[in-house]
PDB file of C-alpha atoms and ligand atoms in Angstrom:
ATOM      1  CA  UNK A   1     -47.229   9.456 170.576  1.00 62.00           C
ATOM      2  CA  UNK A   2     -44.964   6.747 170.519  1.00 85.00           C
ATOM      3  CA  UNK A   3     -47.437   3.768 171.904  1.00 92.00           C
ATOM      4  CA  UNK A   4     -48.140   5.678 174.865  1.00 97.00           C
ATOM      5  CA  UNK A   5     -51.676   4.908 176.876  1.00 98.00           C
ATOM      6  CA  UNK A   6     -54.031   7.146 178.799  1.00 98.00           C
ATOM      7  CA  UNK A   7     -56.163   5.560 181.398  1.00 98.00           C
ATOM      8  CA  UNK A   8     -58.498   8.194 182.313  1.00 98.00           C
ATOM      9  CA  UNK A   9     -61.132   8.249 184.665  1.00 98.00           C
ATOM     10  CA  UNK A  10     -64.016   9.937 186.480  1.00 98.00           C
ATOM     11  CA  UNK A  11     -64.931   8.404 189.601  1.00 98.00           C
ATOM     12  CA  UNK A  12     -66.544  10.228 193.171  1.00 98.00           C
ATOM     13  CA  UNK A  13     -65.746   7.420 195.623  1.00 97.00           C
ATOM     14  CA  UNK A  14     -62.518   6.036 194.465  1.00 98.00           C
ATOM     15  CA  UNK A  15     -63.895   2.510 193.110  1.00 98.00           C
ATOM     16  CA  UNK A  16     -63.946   3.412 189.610  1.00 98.00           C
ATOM     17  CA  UNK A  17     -60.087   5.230 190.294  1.00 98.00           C
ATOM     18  CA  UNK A  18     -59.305   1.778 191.592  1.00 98.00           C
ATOM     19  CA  UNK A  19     -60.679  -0.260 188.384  1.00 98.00           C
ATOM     20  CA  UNK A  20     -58.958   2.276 185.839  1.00 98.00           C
ATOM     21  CA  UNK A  21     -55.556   1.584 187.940  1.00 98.00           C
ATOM     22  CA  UNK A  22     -56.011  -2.395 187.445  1.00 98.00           C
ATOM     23  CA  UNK A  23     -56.704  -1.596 184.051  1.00 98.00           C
ATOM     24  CA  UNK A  24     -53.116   0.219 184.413  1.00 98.00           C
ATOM     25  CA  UNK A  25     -51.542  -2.188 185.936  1.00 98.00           C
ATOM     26  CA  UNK A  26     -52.580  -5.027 183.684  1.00 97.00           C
ATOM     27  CA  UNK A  27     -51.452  -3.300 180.614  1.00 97.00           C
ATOM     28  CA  UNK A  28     -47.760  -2.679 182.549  1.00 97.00           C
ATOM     29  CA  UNK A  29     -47.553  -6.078 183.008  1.00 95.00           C
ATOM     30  CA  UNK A  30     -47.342  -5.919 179.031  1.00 94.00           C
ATOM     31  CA  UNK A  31     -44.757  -3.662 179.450  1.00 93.00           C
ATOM     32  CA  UNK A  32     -46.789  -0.545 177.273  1.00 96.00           C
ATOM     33  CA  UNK A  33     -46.246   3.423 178.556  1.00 96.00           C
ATOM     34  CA  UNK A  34     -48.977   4.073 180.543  1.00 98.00           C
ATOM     35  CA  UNK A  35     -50.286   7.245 182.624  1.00 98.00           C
ATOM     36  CA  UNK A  36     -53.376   6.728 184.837  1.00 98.00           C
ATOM     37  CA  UNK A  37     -55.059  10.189 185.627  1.00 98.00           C
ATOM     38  CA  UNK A  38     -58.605  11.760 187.134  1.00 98.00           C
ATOM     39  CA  UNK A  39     -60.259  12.904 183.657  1.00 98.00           C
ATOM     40  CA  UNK A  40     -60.104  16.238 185.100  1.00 98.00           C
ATOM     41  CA  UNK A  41     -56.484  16.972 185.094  1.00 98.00           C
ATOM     42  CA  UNK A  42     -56.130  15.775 181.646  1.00 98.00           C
ATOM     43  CA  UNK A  43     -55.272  18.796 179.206  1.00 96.00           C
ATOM     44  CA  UNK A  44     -55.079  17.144 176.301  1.00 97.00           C
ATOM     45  CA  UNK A  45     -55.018  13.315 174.840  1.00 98.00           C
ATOM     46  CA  UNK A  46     -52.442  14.499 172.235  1.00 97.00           C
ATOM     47  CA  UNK A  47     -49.381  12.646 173.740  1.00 97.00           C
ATOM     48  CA  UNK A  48     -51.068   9.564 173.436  1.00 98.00           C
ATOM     49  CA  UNK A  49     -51.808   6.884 170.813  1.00 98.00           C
ATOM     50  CA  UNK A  50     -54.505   5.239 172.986  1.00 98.00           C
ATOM     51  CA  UNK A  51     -56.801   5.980 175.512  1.00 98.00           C
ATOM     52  CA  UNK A  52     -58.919   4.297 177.735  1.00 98.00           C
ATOM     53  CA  UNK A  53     -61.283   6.001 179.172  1.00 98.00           C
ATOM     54  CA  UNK A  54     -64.010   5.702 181.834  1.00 98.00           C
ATOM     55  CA  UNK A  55     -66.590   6.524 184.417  1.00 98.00           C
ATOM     56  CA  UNK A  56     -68.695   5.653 187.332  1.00 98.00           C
ATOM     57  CA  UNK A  57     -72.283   6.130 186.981  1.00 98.00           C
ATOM     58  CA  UNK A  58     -74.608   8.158 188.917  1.00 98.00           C
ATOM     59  CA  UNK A  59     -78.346   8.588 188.241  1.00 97.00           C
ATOM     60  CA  UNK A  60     -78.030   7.230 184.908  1.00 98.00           C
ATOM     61  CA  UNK A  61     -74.905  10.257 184.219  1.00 98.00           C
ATOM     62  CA  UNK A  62     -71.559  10.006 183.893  1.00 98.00           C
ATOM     63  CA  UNK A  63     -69.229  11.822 185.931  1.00 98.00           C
ATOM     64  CA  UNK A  64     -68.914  15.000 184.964  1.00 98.00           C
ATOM     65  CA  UNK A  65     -65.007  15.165 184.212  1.00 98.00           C
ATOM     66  CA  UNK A  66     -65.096  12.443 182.527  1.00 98.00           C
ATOM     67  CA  UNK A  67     -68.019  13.381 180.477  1.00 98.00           C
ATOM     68  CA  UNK A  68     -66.233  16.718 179.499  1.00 98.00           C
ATOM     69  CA  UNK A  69     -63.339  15.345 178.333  1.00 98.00           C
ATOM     70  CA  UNK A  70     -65.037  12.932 176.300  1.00 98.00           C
ATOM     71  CA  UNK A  71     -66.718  15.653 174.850  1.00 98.00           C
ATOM     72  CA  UNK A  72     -64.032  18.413 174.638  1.00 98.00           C
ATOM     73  CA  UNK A  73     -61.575  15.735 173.167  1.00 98.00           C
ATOM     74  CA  UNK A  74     -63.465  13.956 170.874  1.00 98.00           C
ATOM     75  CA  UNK A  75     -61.664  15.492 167.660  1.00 98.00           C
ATOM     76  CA  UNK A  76     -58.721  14.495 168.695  1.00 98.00           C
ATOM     77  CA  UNK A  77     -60.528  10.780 169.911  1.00 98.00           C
ATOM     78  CA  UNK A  78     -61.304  10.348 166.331  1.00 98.00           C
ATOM     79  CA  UNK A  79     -57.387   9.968 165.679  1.00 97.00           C
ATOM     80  CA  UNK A  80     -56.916   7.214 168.205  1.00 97.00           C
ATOM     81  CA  UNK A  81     -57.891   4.333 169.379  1.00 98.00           C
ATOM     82  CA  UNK A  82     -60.313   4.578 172.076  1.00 98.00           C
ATOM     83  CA  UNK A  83     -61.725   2.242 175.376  1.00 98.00           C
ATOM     84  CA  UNK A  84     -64.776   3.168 177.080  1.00 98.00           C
ATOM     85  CA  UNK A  85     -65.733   1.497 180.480  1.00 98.00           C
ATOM     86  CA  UNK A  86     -68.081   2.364 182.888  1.00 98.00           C
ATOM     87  CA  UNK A  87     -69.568   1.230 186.533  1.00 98.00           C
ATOM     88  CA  UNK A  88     -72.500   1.129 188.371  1.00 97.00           C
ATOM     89  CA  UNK A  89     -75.026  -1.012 190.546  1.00 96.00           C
ATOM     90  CA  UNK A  90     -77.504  -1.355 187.955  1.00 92.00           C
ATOM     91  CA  UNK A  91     -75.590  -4.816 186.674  1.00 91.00           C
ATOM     92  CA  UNK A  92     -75.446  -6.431 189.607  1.00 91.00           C
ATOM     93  CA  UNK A  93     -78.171  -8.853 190.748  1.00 82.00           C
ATOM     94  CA  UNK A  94     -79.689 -10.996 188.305  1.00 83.00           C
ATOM     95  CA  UNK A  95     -79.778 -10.239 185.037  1.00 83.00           C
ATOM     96  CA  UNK A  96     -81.088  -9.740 182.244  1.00 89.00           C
ATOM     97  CA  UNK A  97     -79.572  -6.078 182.808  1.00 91.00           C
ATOM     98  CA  UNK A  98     -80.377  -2.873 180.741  1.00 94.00           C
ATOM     99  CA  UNK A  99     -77.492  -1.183 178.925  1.00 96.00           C
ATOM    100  CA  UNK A 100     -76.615   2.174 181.484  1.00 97.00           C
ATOM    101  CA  UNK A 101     -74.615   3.687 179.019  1.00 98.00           C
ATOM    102  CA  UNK A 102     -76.153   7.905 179.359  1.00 98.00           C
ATOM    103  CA  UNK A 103     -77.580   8.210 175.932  1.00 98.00           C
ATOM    104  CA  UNK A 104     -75.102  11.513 175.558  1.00 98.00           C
ATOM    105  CA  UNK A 105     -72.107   9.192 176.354  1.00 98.00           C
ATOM    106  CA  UNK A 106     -73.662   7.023 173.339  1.00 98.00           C
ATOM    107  CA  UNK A 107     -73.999   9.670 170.878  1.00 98.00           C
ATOM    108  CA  UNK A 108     -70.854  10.881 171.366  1.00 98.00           C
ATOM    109  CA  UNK A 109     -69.339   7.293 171.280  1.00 98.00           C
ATOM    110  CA  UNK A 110     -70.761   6.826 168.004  1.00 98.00           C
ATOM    111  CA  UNK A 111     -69.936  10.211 166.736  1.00 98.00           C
ATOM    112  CA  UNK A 112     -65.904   9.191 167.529  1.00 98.00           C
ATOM    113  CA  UNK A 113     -66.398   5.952 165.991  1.00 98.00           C
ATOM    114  CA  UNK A 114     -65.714   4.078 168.836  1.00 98.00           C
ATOM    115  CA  UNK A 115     -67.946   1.026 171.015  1.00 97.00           C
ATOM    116  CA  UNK A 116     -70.220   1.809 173.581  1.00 98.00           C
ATOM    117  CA  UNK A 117     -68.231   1.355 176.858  1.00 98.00           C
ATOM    118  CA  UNK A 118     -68.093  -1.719 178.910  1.00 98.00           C
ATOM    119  CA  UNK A 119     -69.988  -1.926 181.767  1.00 98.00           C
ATOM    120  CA  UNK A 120     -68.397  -3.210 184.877  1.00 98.00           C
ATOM    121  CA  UNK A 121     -70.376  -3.751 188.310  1.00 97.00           C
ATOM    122  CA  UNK A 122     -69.097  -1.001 190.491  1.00 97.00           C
ATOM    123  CA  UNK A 123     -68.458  -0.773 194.393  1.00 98.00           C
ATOM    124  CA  UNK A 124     -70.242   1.404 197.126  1.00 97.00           C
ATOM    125  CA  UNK A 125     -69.550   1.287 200.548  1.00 95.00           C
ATOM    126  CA  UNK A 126     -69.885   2.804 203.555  1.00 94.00           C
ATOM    127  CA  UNK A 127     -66.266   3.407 204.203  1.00 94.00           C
ATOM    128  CA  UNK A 128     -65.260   4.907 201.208  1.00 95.00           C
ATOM    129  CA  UNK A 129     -68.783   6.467 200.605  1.00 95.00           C
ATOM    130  CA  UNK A 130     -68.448  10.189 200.223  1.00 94.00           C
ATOM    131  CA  UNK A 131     -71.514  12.681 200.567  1.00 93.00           C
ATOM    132  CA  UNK A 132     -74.563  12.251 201.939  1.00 94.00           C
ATOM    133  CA  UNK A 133     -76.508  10.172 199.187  1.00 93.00           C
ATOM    134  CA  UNK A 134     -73.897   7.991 198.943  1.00 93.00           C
ATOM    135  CA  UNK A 135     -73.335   7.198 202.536  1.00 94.00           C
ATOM    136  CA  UNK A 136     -76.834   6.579 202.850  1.00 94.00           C
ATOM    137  CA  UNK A 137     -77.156   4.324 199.993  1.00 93.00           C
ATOM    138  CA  UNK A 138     -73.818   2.603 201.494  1.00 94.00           C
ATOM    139  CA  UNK A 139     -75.704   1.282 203.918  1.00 94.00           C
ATOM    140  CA  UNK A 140     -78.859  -0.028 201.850  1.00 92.00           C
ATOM    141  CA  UNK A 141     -79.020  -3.598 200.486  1.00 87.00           C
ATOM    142  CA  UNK A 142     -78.145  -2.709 197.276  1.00 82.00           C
ATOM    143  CA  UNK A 143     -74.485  -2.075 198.013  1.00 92.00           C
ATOM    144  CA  UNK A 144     -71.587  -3.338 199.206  1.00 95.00           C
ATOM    145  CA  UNK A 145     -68.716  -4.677 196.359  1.00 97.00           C
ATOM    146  CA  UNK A 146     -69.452  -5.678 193.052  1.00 97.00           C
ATOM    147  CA  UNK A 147     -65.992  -5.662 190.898  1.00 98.00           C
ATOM    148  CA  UNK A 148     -65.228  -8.445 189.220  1.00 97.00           C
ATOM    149  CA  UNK A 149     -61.345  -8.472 189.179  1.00 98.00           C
ATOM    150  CA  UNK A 150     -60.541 -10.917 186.883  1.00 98.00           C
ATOM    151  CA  UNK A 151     -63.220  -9.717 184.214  1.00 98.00           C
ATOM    152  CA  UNK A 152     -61.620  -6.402 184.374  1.00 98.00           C
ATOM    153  CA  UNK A 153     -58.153  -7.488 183.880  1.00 98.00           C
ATOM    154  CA  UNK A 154     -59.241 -10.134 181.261  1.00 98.00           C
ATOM    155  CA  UNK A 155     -60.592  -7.244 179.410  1.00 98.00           C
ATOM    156  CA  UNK A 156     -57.416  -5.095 180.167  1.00 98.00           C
ATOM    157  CA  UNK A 157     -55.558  -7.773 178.874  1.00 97.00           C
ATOM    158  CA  UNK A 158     -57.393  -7.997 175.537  1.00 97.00           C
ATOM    159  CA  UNK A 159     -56.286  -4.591 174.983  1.00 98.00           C
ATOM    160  CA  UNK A 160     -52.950  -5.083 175.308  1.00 97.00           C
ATOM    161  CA  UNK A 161     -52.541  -7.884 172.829  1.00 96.00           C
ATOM    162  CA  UNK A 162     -54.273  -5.415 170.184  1.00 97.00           C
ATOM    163  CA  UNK A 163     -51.815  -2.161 171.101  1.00 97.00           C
ATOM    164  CA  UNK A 164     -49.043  -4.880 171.209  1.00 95.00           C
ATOM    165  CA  UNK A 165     -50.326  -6.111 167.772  1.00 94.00           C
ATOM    166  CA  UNK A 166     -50.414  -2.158 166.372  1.00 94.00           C
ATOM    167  CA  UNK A 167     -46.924  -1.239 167.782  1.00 92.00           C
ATOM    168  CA  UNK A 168     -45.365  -4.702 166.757  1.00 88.00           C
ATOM    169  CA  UNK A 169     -44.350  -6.320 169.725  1.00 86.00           C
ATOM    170  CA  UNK A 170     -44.957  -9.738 170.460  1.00 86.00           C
ATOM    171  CA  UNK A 171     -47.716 -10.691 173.180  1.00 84.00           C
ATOM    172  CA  UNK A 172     -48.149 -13.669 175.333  1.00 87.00           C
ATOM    173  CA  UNK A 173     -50.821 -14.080 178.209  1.00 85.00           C
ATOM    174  CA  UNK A 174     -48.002 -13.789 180.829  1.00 82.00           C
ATOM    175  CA  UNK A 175     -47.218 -10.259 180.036  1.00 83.00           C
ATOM    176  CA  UNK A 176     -43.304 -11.485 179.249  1.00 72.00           C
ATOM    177  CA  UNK A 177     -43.585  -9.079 175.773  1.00 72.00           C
ATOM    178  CA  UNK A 178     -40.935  -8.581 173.819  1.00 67.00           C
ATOM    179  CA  UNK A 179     -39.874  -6.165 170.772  1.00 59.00           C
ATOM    180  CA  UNK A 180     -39.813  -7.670 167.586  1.00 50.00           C
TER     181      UNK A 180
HETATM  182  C1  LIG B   1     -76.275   8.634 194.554  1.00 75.45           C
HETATM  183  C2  LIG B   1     -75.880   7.468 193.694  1.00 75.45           C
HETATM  184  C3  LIG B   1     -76.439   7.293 192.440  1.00 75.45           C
HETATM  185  C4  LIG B   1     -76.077   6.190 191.638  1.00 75.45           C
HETATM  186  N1  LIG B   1     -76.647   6.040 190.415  1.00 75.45           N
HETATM  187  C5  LIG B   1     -76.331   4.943 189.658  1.00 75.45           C
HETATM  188  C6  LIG B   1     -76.931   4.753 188.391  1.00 75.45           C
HETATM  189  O1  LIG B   1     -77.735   5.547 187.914  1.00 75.45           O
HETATM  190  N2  LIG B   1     -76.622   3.631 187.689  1.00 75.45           N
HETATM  191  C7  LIG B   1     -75.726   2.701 188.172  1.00 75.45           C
HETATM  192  O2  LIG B   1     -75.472   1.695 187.511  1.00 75.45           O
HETATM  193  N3  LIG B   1     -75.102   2.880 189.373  1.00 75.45           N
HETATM  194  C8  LIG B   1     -75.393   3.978 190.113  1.00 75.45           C
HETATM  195  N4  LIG B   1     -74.779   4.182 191.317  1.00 75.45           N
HETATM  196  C9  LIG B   1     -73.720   3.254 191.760  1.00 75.45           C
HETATM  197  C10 LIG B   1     -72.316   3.785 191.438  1.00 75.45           C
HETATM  198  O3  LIG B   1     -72.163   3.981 190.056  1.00 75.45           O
HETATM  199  C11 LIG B   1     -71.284   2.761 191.895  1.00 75.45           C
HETATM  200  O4  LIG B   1     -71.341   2.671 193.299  1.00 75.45           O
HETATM  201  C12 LIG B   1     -69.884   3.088 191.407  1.00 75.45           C
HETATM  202  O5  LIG B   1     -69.081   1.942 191.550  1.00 75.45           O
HETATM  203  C13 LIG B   1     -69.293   4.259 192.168  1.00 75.45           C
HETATM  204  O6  LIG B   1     -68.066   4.587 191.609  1.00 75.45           O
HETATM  205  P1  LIG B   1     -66.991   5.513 192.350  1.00 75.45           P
HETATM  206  O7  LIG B   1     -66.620   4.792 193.653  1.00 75.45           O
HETATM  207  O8  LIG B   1     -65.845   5.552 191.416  1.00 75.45           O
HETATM  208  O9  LIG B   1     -67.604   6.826 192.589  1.00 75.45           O
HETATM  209  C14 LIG B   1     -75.108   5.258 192.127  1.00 75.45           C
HETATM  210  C15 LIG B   1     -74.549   5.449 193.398  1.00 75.45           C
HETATM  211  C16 LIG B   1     -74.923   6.533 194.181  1.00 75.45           C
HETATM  212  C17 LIG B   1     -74.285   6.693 195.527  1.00 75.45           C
END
């Protein structure tokens, strides 16, 4: 396993693709092994010591790749250490926001010993939009971009110091890591 990190993700419009690949990115900045793949072409979490894993949200589900592997992996999820994140609309606005996380997504989160995910505000918009429901809700007032860059990375980053921390290498903010 070797420190490695899976970023996986399941994601219909490509916002959620582009949050796991900041995730990515942040964590390379740290200098750790990381792949970034669609949930669905992921055969098995067995080559890696950590995974991160997450979804978009849509009517209250997860994606369904992402779900799956969740659930067909979760053995194996036990042995790891394990991110969940997820997106959607329903945090954006003012708050005082209900938890989204699917109640399956929590059962099995709990069942693998690991938090409930992290909810980021998502993105939908008409030019990435794809299908009909989407497009049309692309163009409604509850759309339009909600990511909050710099709370994502900030949380990517806090995972790096911990894998740095379990693999001994030394972490600074800057991502200038070294091996002890
Ligand atoms: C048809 C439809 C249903 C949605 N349902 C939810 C939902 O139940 N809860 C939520 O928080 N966001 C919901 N959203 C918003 C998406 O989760 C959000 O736009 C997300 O960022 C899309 O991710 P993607 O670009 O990776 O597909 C919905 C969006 C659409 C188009």
């Amino acid at each position: 396993m070797d420190g490695r990190v899976l970023v996986a993700y399941g994601s219909k419009c490509g916002s959620t693709k582009e949050i796991a690949e900041a995730i990515a990115m942040e964590l390379r900045l740290h200098r750790l092994d990381v792949d970034v793949r669609p949930a669905d072409v992921v055969m098995s979490v067995h080559p890696y010591e950590f995974v991160i894993l997450g979804s978009a949200i849509y009517a209250g589900r997860w994606r369904r790749p992402a779900m799956r592997l969740l659930r067909r992996e979760r053995k194996a999820l036990m042995a790891r250490r394990v991110w969940l994140f997820q997106s959607g609309l329903s945090v954006t606005g003012p708050g005082p926001w209900k938890d989204p996380t699917p109640p399956d997504v929590a059962t099995l989160a709990a069942e693998i010993g690991v938090s409930r995910p992290v909810t980021f505000a998502g993105a939908l918009l008409p030019e990435t939009a794809r299908g009909l429901l989407p497009r049309l809700m692309a163009r409604t007032k509850s759309a339009g971009e909600h990511r909050d860059w710099d709370r994502i990375r900030a949380w990517a980053r806090e995972i790096s110091a911990e894998i740095a921390m379990q693999i001994g290498r030394s972490w600074s903010a800057s991502g200038h890591d070294s091996l002890r």
